[in-house]
Amino acid sequence: MEKAIDASRGMGETELHIAAVYGLVALVPIMAMVEQEPLVSGMAGTGKSTVAYTLCKHWLKEGCLGASFFCSRDDEKARSRISIVPTIAHQLLVLSESFAQLMKQIPIELVIPALDDHVDKLLVQPWFSASEAQLPTKPMLVVIDALDEIEKEEGSELIKQLIQAVSMSKRLHGLKFFITSRPHPRIVDECSSIDQKAVYHMEDIDPKEASQDVCHFLDAELADLASWRRENIAAESGGLFIYASTIVRYLHPPNFPLSTNQKAKRLDMLKTTGHHATRLGEPYEFLIDSLYKAILVEAFPDVGQEVEISKRVLYCVVTTRQPLRISDLAALVVDATEEADDEAVHNALKSFHAVLYISSRDQCIYTFHKSFPDFILDPKRSPELASPARSYFADRTYNCLAIMNTSLRFNICNLTSSFLLDEDDEGLPERVAANIGPELRYACQYWAVHLISVHDPQDVQQLSVTLLEFCSLKVLFWMEAMNLLKLNCRLPIHLARIWALQVNNLIVMLSVFAYTTD
């Protein structure tokens, strides 16, 4: 259960109240009715993860939660298929001593890299053998949430193997899987063999019933507002809890409680920024997009450097491959000639408090819901922001590499002798400052930090050419500059190696590995 709670970052009391309203009531009977493993399908914002989280809490209390895994594209391990089955198997160890003993005999170092063997060798075979000796007294539930967030679209392959393992034999007797996913085409295809009684579509909830649930939620969260205002929000939500919970966060900025009148003024302000009432049954994207657009209009009220920093913060948060702390983010959003400014980033984040938050667990910045980055990165839904957001890290990486390829040279600071220690070279600090200016220093220090978040195929191809040029002609001069700046080369080289492995570029991989400092 610890995994379930940790993986549900950002799911506070607001969302838990939502799930308590309809998720548990609607889904627990389904678990009892169907023979096959239940699948909850729904678009972003319809409450799948909230339902999964609440059911985990319910089944833990009932003593029948075997394991859980909440997939998330925000986390390297949580988006990798290679992590899922081993994590589930590890959690199942406490259920059966014989299962735990059998797992000790498995050559983990050989099985883990063999991704396609995970379900059979880490679940099916040991569980079947263990069940002959010892079986839990009641079926245990295994929850896998957000299957569509597994990278490289490998969620479809995982569910295919699970369906085969469950339907073709009784070797997983005593385990029942509960899975949630967006209706990704490949996942939908793989699930076509499932009894449709076992598939629960979140969109099938009657909008009027969902709207009533939203009303209960708003009565609890915005009790100080006039009832007609709460009713208006419920009507505008179209039954989408993500819409209602975003409104609630919008009216509760962190560390700055609003009076009832101030909340009312904020709601009125949404109307003046282009947000308008919608109808029950309206397409969910239209509903949530109208709210996100209004929030962004308020966040970007004018032009200027402050707004530019806010946009860069937004671009970084929705496109980074790894969650970032404020101190990490500050260096990635300033111009190369400027100093990193943690306070400026913190101030920028305040304007996004309804959609972004800083986790108390690791101090990293996350989106409250995956529908927000989806909105920002979709050219049709966010035409002004999608392109600069998608290309942000690629553009910054290219600029860094271009500066280094142009400016780095042999003996850049005119050292008088290779036998002379730097501290004994008179006037060296002044020559370093004169020859390695702020732009070149920034490029040398941060090129790989930007690079690691570049994964668009076209950007990868273009950057690979520039990176090869850098590795072939300038990397030794870069190491010299880093030494003069008293900066360590190991982290950038390590990040570049990881990137080359992730994008599967053998030539770049070999070029980067040639300059290992380990």
Coordinates of C-alpha atoms in Angstrom, one line a residue:
M1 CA 0.0 0.0 0.0
E2 CA 3.0 2.3 0.6
K3 CA 3.6 2.3 -3.2
A4 CA 0.0 3.2 -3.9
I5 CA 0.1 6.2 -1.6
D6 CA 3.5 7.4 -2.7
A7 CA 2.6 7.1 -6.4
S8 CA -0.5 9.1 -5.9
R9 CA 1.4 12.4 -5.6
G10 CA -0.9 15.4 -5.4
M11 CA -4.0 13.4 -4.5
G12 CA -5.1 15.3 -1.4
E13 CA -8.3 15.4 0.6
T14 CA -10.1 17.0 -2.4
E15 CA -9.6 14.0 -4.7
L16 CA -10.2 11.5 -1.9
H17 CA -13.6 13.0 -1.2
I18 CA -14.4 12.7 -4.9
A19 CA -13.6 9.0 -5.0
A20 CA -15.6 8.3 -1.9
V21 CA -18.7 9.8 -3.5
Y22 CA -19.1 7.4 -6.4
G23 CA -16.0 5.4 -7.1
L24 CA -16.2 2.8 -4.4
V25 CA -20.0 2.5 -4.6
A26 CA -19.9 1.9 -8.3
L27 CA -16.9 -0.4 -8.6
V28 CA -16.9 -2.8 -5.7
P29 CA -20.1 -4.6 -7.0
I30 CA -18.4 -5.0 -10.4
M31 CA -15.5 -6.8 -8.7
A32 CA -17.9 -9.3 -7.3
M33 CA -20.0 -9.7 -10.5
V34 CA -17.5 -10.6 -13.1
E35 CA -15.2 -13.5 -13.5
Q36 CA -12.5 -11.7 -15.5
E37 CA -10.2 -9.0 -14.3
P38 CA -12.0 -5.6 -14.2
L39 CA -10.7 -2.8 -16.4
V40 CA -11.6 0.9 -15.8
S41 CA -11.4 3.0 -18.9
G42 CA -11.7 6.7 -19.2
M43 CA -10.3 9.9 -20.6
A44 CA -8.0 12.1 -18.6
G45 CA -9.8 13.9 -15.7
T46 CA -12.6 11.4 -15.3
G47 CA -11.3 10.0 -12.0
K48 CA -9.6 6.6 -12.8
S49 CA -6.6 7.1 -10.5
T50 CA -8.7 8.5 -7.8
V51 CA -11.0 5.5 -7.9
A52 CA -7.9 3.1 -7.9
Y53 CA -6.4 4.9 -4.9
T54 CA -9.6 4.8 -2.9
L55 CA -10.2 1.1 -3.7
C56 CA -6.6 0.4 -2.6
K57 CA -7.4 2.0 0.8
H58 CA -10.7 0.1 1.0
W59 CA -9.1 -3.3 0.1
L60 CA -6.2 -2.7 2.4
K61 CA -8.6 -2.1 5.3
E62 CA -10.4 -5.3 4.3
G63 CA -7.2 -7.2 4.2
C64 CA -7.4 -8.2 0.5
L65 CA -4.9 -5.7 -1.1
G66 CA -2.1 -7.8 -2.5
A67 CA -0.1 -5.2 -4.4
S68 CA -0.4 -1.9 -6.3
F69 CA 1.5 0.0 -8.9
F70 CA 0.6 3.5 -10.0
C71 CA 2.2 4.2 -13.4
S72 CA 3.3 7.8 -14.0
R73 CA 5.1 9.4 -16.9
D74 CA 6.5 11.9 -14.4
D75 CA 8.7 9.3 -12.7
E76 CA 11.4 7.3 -14.5
K77 CA 10.7 4.0 -12.6
A78 CA 6.9 4.5 -12.6
R79 CA 6.8 4.9 -16.4
S80 CA 9.0 1.9 -17.1
R81 CA 7.5 -1.5 -17.8
I82 CA 10.6 -3.1 -16.3
S83 CA 9.6 -1.9 -12.8
I84 CA 6.0 -3.1 -12.7
V85 CA 6.0 -6.9 -12.3
P86 CA 9.1 -7.0 -10.0
T87 CA 7.5 -4.4 -7.8
I88 CA 4.2 -6.3 -7.6
A89 CA 6.1 -9.6 -7.0
H90 CA 8.0 -7.9 -4.1
Q91 CA 4.8 -6.8 -2.5
L92 CA 3.3 -10.3 -2.8
L93 CA 6.1 -11.8 -0.8
V94 CA 4.3 -11.1 2.5
L95 CA 1.2 -13.1 1.4
S96 CA 2.8 -16.5 1.1
E97 CA 5.9 -17.9 2.7
S98 CA 6.2 -20.6 0.1
F99 CA 6.0 -17.9 -2.7
A100 CA 8.7 -16.0 -0.9
Q101 CA 10.9 -19.1 -0.7
L102 CA 10.4 -19.8 -4.4
M103 CA 11.3 -16.3 -5.4
K104 CA 14.6 -16.7 -3.6
Q105 CA 15.5 -19.4 -6.1
I106 CA 14.9 -17.2 -9.2
P107 CA 18.0 -15.8 -10.9
I108 CA 16.8 -12.2 -10.6
E109 CA 19.9 -10.8 -12.4
L110 CA 18.9 -12.9 -15.5
V111 CA 15.2 -12.5 -15.3
I112 CA 14.9 -8.7 -14.8
P113 CA 16.5 -7.7 -18.1
A114 CA 14.3 -10.2 -20.0
L115 CA 11.2 -8.0 -20.0
D116 CA 8.9 -10.5 -21.8
D117 CA 9.6 -13.1 -19.1
H118 CA 8.4 -11.1 -16.2
V119 CA 4.8 -12.1 -16.0
D120 CA 5.6 -15.8 -16.5
K121 CA 8.7 -16.2 -14.4
L122 CA 8.1 -13.6 -11.6
L123 CA 4.3 -14.1 -11.2
V124 CA 2.7 -17.1 -12.9
Q125 CA 5.3 -19.9 -12.3
P126 CA 6.2 -19.1 -8.6
W127 CA 2.6 -18.2 -7.7
F128 CA 1.2 -21.5 -9.2
S129 CA 3.9 -23.5 -7.4
A130 CA 3.3 -21.7 -4.1
S131 CA -0.5 -22.1 -4.4
E132 CA -0.2 -25.8 -4.3
A133 CA 1.4 -25.6 -0.9
Q134 CA -0.3 -22.5 0.5
L135 CA -3.0 -20.2 -0.9
P136 CA -4.4 -17.0 0.7
T137 CA -7.7 -17.6 2.4
K138 CA -9.4 -15.1 0.1
P139 CA -8.6 -13.6 -3.3
M140 CA -6.0 -10.8 -3.2
L141 CA -6.3 -7.8 -5.4
V142 CA -3.5 -6.4 -7.5
V143 CA -4.1 -2.8 -8.7
I144 CA -2.3 -1.4 -11.7
D145 CA -3.3 2.2 -12.4
A146 CA -2.7 4.3 -15.6
L147 CA -1.4 1.5 -17.8
D148 CA -1.4 4.0 -20.7
E149 CA 1.4 6.0 -19.0
I150 CA 4.0 3.2 -19.5
E151 CA 6.6 4.6 -21.9
K152 CA 7.1 3.4 -25.5
E153 CA 3.4 2.3 -25.5
E154 CA 4.4 -1.0 -23.7
G155 CA 1.2 -1.0 -21.6
S156 CA -0.5 -2.9 -24.3
E157 CA 2.1 -5.7 -24.2
L158 CA 1.8 -6.0 -20.4
I159 CA -2.0 -6.2 -20.4
K160 CA -1.8 -8.8 -23.3
Q161 CA 0.5 -11.0 -21.1
L162 CA -1.7 -10.5 -18.1
I163 CA -4.9 -11.4 -20.0
Q164 CA -3.2 -14.6 -21.4
A165 CA -1.9 -15.5 -17.9
V166 CA -5.3 -15.1 -16.3
S167 CA -7.5 -16.6 -19.0
M168 CA -5.5 -19.5 -20.4
S169 CA -4.8 -21.1 -17.0
K170 CA -5.7 -21.2 -13.4
R171 CA -2.1 -20.7 -12.4
L172 CA -2.9 -17.2 -10.9
H173 CA -5.7 -18.6 -8.8
G174 CA -6.2 -16.4 -5.7
L175 CA -5.0 -13.2 -7.5
K176 CA -7.4 -10.7 -9.1
F177 CA -6.1 -7.8 -11.2
F178 CA -7.8 -4.4 -11.2
I179 CA -6.5 -2.1 -14.0
T180 CA -7.2 1.4 -15.1
S181 CA -6.2 3.1 -18.4
R182 CA -7.1 5.7 -20.9
P183 CA -8.6 4.2 -24.0
H184 CA -5.3 4.0 -25.9
P185 CA -6.0 2.2 -29.3
R186 CA -3.5 -0.6 -28.7
I187 CA -4.7 -1.2 -25.2
V188 CA -8.3 -1.2 -26.4
D189 CA -7.4 -3.8 -29.1
E190 CA -5.7 -6.1 -26.5
C191 CA -8.7 -5.8 -24.2
S192 CA -11.3 -6.8 -26.9
S193 CA -11.3 -10.3 -25.6
I194 CA -12.3 -9.3 -22.1
D195 CA -15.9 -9.8 -21.1
Q196 CA -17.5 -6.4 -21.5
K197 CA -19.2 -6.8 -18.1
A198 CA -15.7 -6.4 -16.7
V199 CA -15.0 -3.1 -18.5
Y200 CA -16.2 0.0 -16.7
H201 CA -16.2 3.2 -18.8
M202 CA -16.0 6.4 -16.6
E203 CA -17.7 8.3 -19.4
D204 CA -20.8 6.1 -19.0
I205 CA -21.6 7.7 -15.6
D206 CA -24.9 9.7 -16.1
P207 CA -23.8 13.4 -16.3
K208 CA -26.7 14.4 -14.0
E209 CA -25.7 11.8 -11.4
A210 CA -22.0 12.9 -11.7
S211 CA -23.2 16.6 -11.3
Q212 CA -25.0 15.7 -8.1
D213 CA -21.8 14.2 -6.8
V214 CA -19.9 17.3 -7.7
C215 CA -22.5 19.3 -5.8
H216 CA -21.8 17.2 -2.7
F217 CA -18.1 17.8 -3.2
L218 CA -18.4 21.6 -3.6
D219 CA -20.7 21.8 -0.6
A220 CA -17.9 20.4 1.5
E221 CA -15.0 22.3 -0.1
L222 CA -16.6 25.7 -0.7
A223 CA -19.2 25.8 2.0
D224 CA -18.7 29.6 2.5
L225 CA -19.8 30.5 -1.0
A226 CA -23.4 31.2 -1.8
S227 CA -25.3 28.1 -2.9
W228 CA -26.1 29.5 -6.3
R229 CA -22.4 29.9 -7.0
R230 CA -21.7 26.3 -6.1
E231 CA -24.6 25.2 -8.3
N232 CA -23.1 27.2 -11.2
I233 CA -19.7 25.6 -10.8
A234 CA -21.4 22.1 -10.7
A235 CA -23.4 23.0 -13.8
E236 CA -20.2 24.2 -15.6
S237 CA -18.3 21.1 -14.6
G238 CA -20.4 18.8 -16.8
G239 CA -19.9 16.2 -14.1
L240 CA -16.1 16.3 -14.3
F241 CA -14.4 16.2 -10.9
I242 CA -11.1 17.3 -12.3
Y243 CA -12.8 20.6 -13.4
A244 CA -14.4 21.1 -10.0
S245 CA -11.2 20.3 -8.0
T246 CA -9.2 22.7 -10.2
I247 CA -11.7 25.4 -9.4
V248 CA -11.3 24.6 -5.7
R249 CA -7.5 24.9 -5.9
Y250 CA -7.9 28.1 -7.9
L251 CA -9.9 29.6 -5.0
H252 CA -7.4 28.3 -2.4
P253 CA -3.9 29.8 -3.2
P254 CA -1.2 28.4 -0.9
N255 CA -0.2 30.5 2.1
F256 CA -2.8 33.1 1.1
P257 CA -6.3 32.3 2.3
L258 CA -9.1 34.2 0.5
S259 CA -12.2 35.7 2.1
T260 CA -15.6 34.7 0.7
N261 CA -15.8 38.0 -1.2
Q262 CA -12.3 37.4 -2.7
K263 CA -13.3 33.9 -3.8
A264 CA -16.5 35.3 -5.5
K265 CA -14.4 38.0 -7.3
R266 CA -12.0 35.3 -8.5
L267 CA -14.9 33.3 -9.9
D268 CA -16.2 36.5 -11.6
M269 CA -12.7 37.1 -13.0
L270 CA -12.8 33.7 -14.8
K271 CA -15.8 34.9 -16.8
T272 CA -14.0 38.1 -17.9
T273 CA -11.0 36.0 -19.1
G274 CA -13.0 34.1 -21.6
H275 CA -14.2 31.2 -19.4
H276 CA -17.9 30.6 -19.7
A277 CA -20.6 28.2 -18.5
T278 CA -20.9 24.8 -20.3
R279 CA -23.6 22.2 -20.6
L280 CA -23.9 18.7 -19.1
G281 CA -22.6 16.2 -21.5
E282 CA -20.2 18.6 -23.2
P283 CA -17.0 16.9 -24.4
Y284 CA -14.6 16.7 -21.4
E285 CA -11.7 18.4 -23.3
F286 CA -13.9 21.5 -24.0
L287 CA -14.8 21.7 -20.4
I288 CA -11.4 21.5 -18.9
D289 CA -9.7 23.4 -21.7
S290 CA -11.9 26.5 -21.1
L291 CA -10.8 26.5 -17.4
Y292 CA -7.1 25.9 -18.2
K293 CA -7.2 28.8 -20.7
A294 CA -8.7 31.1 -18.1
I295 CA -6.0 30.2 -15.6
L296 CA -3.2 30.9 -18.1
V297 CA -4.7 34.2 -19.2
E298 CA -4.4 35.3 -15.5
A299 CA -0.9 33.8 -15.2
F300 CA 0.3 35.7 -18.3
P301 CA -1.3 39.1 -17.9
D302 CA 1.3 41.1 -19.8
V303 CA 4.6 40.9 -21.7
G304 CA 7.9 41.3 -20.0
Q305 CA 10.7 39.3 -18.4
E306 CA 8.6 38.1 -15.5
V307 CA 6.1 36.6 -17.9
E308 CA 8.8 35.0 -20.0
I309 CA 10.2 33.3 -16.8
S310 CA 6.7 32.1 -16.0
K311 CA 6.4 30.6 -19.5
R312 CA 9.8 28.9 -19.3
V313 CA 8.9 27.5 -15.9
L314 CA 5.7 26.1 -17.4
Y315 CA 7.5 24.6 -20.4
C316 CA 10.1 22.9 -18.2
V317 CA 7.6 21.4 -15.8
V318 CA 5.3 19.9 -18.5
T319 CA 8.1 18.5 -20.6
T320 CA 10.9 17.4 -18.3
R321 CA 11.6 13.7 -18.1
Q322 CA 12.4 14.0 -14.4
P323 CA 10.6 16.1 -11.8
L324 CA 12.7 19.2 -10.8
R325 CA 13.2 21.2 -7.6
I326 CA 13.1 24.9 -7.6
S327 CA 16.9 25.1 -7.4
D328 CA 17.2 22.8 -10.4
L329 CA 14.6 24.7 -12.4
A330 CA 16.0 28.1 -11.7
A331 CA 19.2 27.4 -13.7
L332 CA 17.1 26.1 -16.7
V333 CA 14.9 29.1 -17.2
V334 CA 17.2 32.1 -17.1
D335 CA 19.1 33.5 -20.0
A336 CA 22.7 32.4 -20.3
T337 CA 24.0 35.8 -19.1
E338 CA 21.8 35.8 -16.0
E339 CA 22.2 34.3 -12.5
A340 CA 19.7 31.6 -11.5
D341 CA 17.0 33.1 -9.4
D342 CA 15.1 30.7 -7.1
E343 CA 12.8 33.5 -5.8
A344 CA 11.7 34.3 -9.4
V345 CA 10.8 30.7 -10.0
H346 CA 8.9 30.4 -6.7
N347 CA 7.0 33.6 -7.6
A348 CA 6.2 32.2 -11.0
L349 CA 4.9 29.0 -9.6
K350 CA 2.4 30.9 -7.4
S351 CA 0.5 31.9 -10.6
F352 CA 0.1 28.2 -11.4
H353 CA -1.1 27.1 -8.0
A354 CA -4.3 25.6 -9.4
V355 CA -2.4 23.3 -11.8
L356 CA 1.1 22.8 -10.3
Y357 CA 2.3 22.1 -6.8
I358 CA 5.6 21.5 -4.9
S359 CA 5.5 18.0 -3.2
S360 CA 6.3 17.9 0.5
R361 CA 7.8 14.5 -0.1
D362 CA 10.7 15.4 -2.3
Q363 CA 10.3 19.2 -2.9
C364 CA 9.9 18.5 -6.7
I365 CA 7.3 20.3 -8.8
Y366 CA 4.5 18.3 -10.3
T367 CA 1.2 18.9 -12.2
F368 CA -1.9 18.1 -10.2
H369 CA -3.3 16.2 -13.2
K370 CA -1.9 14.7 -16.4
S371 CA -4.7 16.5 -18.4
F372 CA -2.8 19.8 -17.9
P373 CA 0.4 18.9 -19.8
D374 CA -1.8 17.2 -22.4
F375 CA -3.6 20.5 -22.9
I376 CA -0.3 22.5 -23.1
L377 CA 1.4 20.2 -25.5
D378 CA -1.5 19.7 -27.9
P379 CA -1.2 22.2 -30.8
K380 CA -5.0 22.1 -31.5
R381 CA -5.9 22.8 -27.9
S382 CA -3.1 25.2 -27.0
P383 CA -1.8 26.6 -30.3
E384 CA 0.3 29.5 -28.8
L385 CA 2.1 27.4 -26.1
A386 CA 2.4 23.9 -27.6
S387 CA 5.3 24.5 -30.0
P388 CA 7.6 26.5 -27.7
A389 CA 6.9 24.1 -24.9
R390 CA 7.6 21.0 -27.0
S391 CA 10.9 22.5 -28.3
Y392 CA 12.1 24.3 -25.2
F393 CA 14.7 21.8 -24.0
A394 CA 15.8 21.0 -27.6
D395 CA 16.3 24.7 -28.4
R396 CA 18.2 25.3 -25.2
T397 CA 20.4 22.3 -25.8
Y398 CA 21.1 23.3 -29.4
N399 CA 22.1 26.8 -28.2
C400 CA 24.5 25.4 -25.6
L401 CA 26.1 23.1 -28.1
A402 CA 26.3 25.8 -30.7
I403 CA 28.0 28.2 -28.3
M404 CA 30.5 25.6 -27.2
N405 CA 31.2 24.4 -30.8
T406 CA 31.9 28.1 -31.8
S407 CA 33.7 29.4 -28.7
L408 CA 35.8 26.5 -27.2
R409 CA 39.4 26.2 -28.3
F410 CA 42.7 24.7 -27.2
N411 CA 44.3 26.5 -24.2
I412 CA 41.4 28.9 -24.0
C413 CA 42.9 30.8 -21.1
N414 CA 46.4 30.9 -22.4
L415 CA 48.1 28.8 -19.8
T416 CA 51.8 29.6 -19.7
S417 CA 52.9 26.0 -19.0
S418 CA 51.2 22.6 -18.7
F419 CA 53.7 21.9 -15.8
L420 CA 52.4 24.8 -13.7
L421 CA 49.6 24.2 -11.2
D422 CA 46.5 26.4 -11.8
E423 CA 46.9 28.1 -8.4
D424 CA 50.5 29.0 -9.2
D425 CA 49.5 30.6 -12.5
E426 CA 49.5 34.4 -11.8
G427 CA 46.4 36.1 -13.3
L428 CA 44.6 32.9 -14.2
P429 CA 41.3 33.9 -12.5
E430 CA 41.2 37.1 -14.5
R431 CA 41.9 35.2 -17.8
V432 CA 39.2 32.7 -17.0
A433 CA 36.6 35.4 -16.5
A434 CA 37.7 37.2 -19.7
N435 CA 37.8 34.1 -21.9
I436 CA 34.9 32.1 -20.5
G437 CA 32.0 34.5 -20.4
P438 CA 28.6 33.9 -18.8
E439 CA 27.1 32.4 -22.0
L440 CA 29.9 29.9 -22.5
R441 CA 30.0 29.1 -18.8
Y442 CA 26.3 28.4 -18.8
A443 CA 26.6 26.3 -21.9
C444 CA 29.5 24.2 -20.5
Q445 CA 27.6 23.6 -17.2
Y446 CA 24.0 22.9 -18.4
W447 CA 24.0 21.5 -21.9
A448 CA 23.5 17.9 -20.7
V449 CA 20.9 18.9 -18.1
H450 CA 18.8 20.3 -21.0
L451 CA 19.7 17.3 -23.3
I452 CA 18.3 14.7 -21.0
S453 CA 14.7 15.9 -21.5
V454 CA 14.8 15.9 -25.3
H455 CA 12.9 12.9 -26.8
D456 CA 11.1 14.1 -29.8
P457 CA 12.4 12.0 -32.7
Q458 CA 13.0 15.0 -35.0
D459 CA 14.8 16.9 -32.2
V460 CA 16.9 13.8 -31.4
Q461 CA 18.0 13.5 -35.0
Q462 CA 19.1 17.1 -35.3
L463 CA 20.8 17.2 -31.9
S464 CA 22.6 14.0 -32.6
V465 CA 24.4 15.6 -35.5
T466 CA 25.4 18.7 -33.3
L467 CA 26.4 16.4 -30.4
L468 CA 28.6 14.3 -32.6
E469 CA 30.4 17.4 -33.8
F470 CA 30.9 18.4 -30.2
C471 CA 32.2 15.0 -29.2
S472 CA 34.5 14.8 -32.2
L473 CA 36.0 18.3 -32.1
K474 CA 35.4 20.1 -28.9
V475 CA 34.8 17.7 -26.0
L476 CA 38.5 17.9 -24.8
F477 CA 38.4 21.7 -24.9
W478 CA 35.1 21.5 -22.9
M479 CA 36.8 19.3 -20.2
E480 CA 39.6 21.9 -20.1
A481 CA 37.1 24.7 -19.6
M482 CA 35.2 22.8 -16.9
N483 CA 38.5 22.2 -15.1
L484 CA 39.3 25.9 -15.2
L485 CA 35.8 26.7 -14.0
K486 CA 36.3 24.2 -11.2
L487 CA 33.3 22.2 -12.3
N488 CA 33.0 18.4 -12.5
C489 CA 32.6 16.8 -15.9
R490 CA 31.2 13.5 -14.6
L491 CA 27.5 14.5 -14.2
P492 CA 27.2 16.0 -17.8
I493 CA 28.9 12.9 -19.3
H494 CA 26.7 10.6 -17.3
L495 CA 23.5 12.4 -18.4
A496 CA 24.6 12.4 -22.0
R497 CA 25.3 8.6 -21.7
I498 CA 21.8 8.1 -20.3
W499 CA 20.3 10.1 -23.1
A500 CA 22.1 8.2 -25.8
L501 CA 20.9 4.9 -24.3
Q502 CA 17.3 6.1 -24.0
V503 CA 17.2 7.4 -27.6
N504 CA 19.1 4.3 -28.8
N505 CA 21.6 6.2 -30.8
L506 CA 24.6 3.9 -31.1
I507 CA 27.0 6.4 -32.7
V508 CA 26.4 9.1 -30.1
M509 CA 26.5 6.4 -27.4
L510 CA 30.0 5.3 -28.5
S511 CA 31.2 8.9 -28.8
V512 CA 30.1 9.8 -25.3
F513 CA 31.4 6.5 -23.8
A514 CA 34.8 7.3 -25.2
Y515 CA 35.1 10.2 -22.8
T516 CA 34.1 8.4 -19.6
T517 CA 35.5 9.8 -16.4
D518 CA 34.5 7.0 -14.1

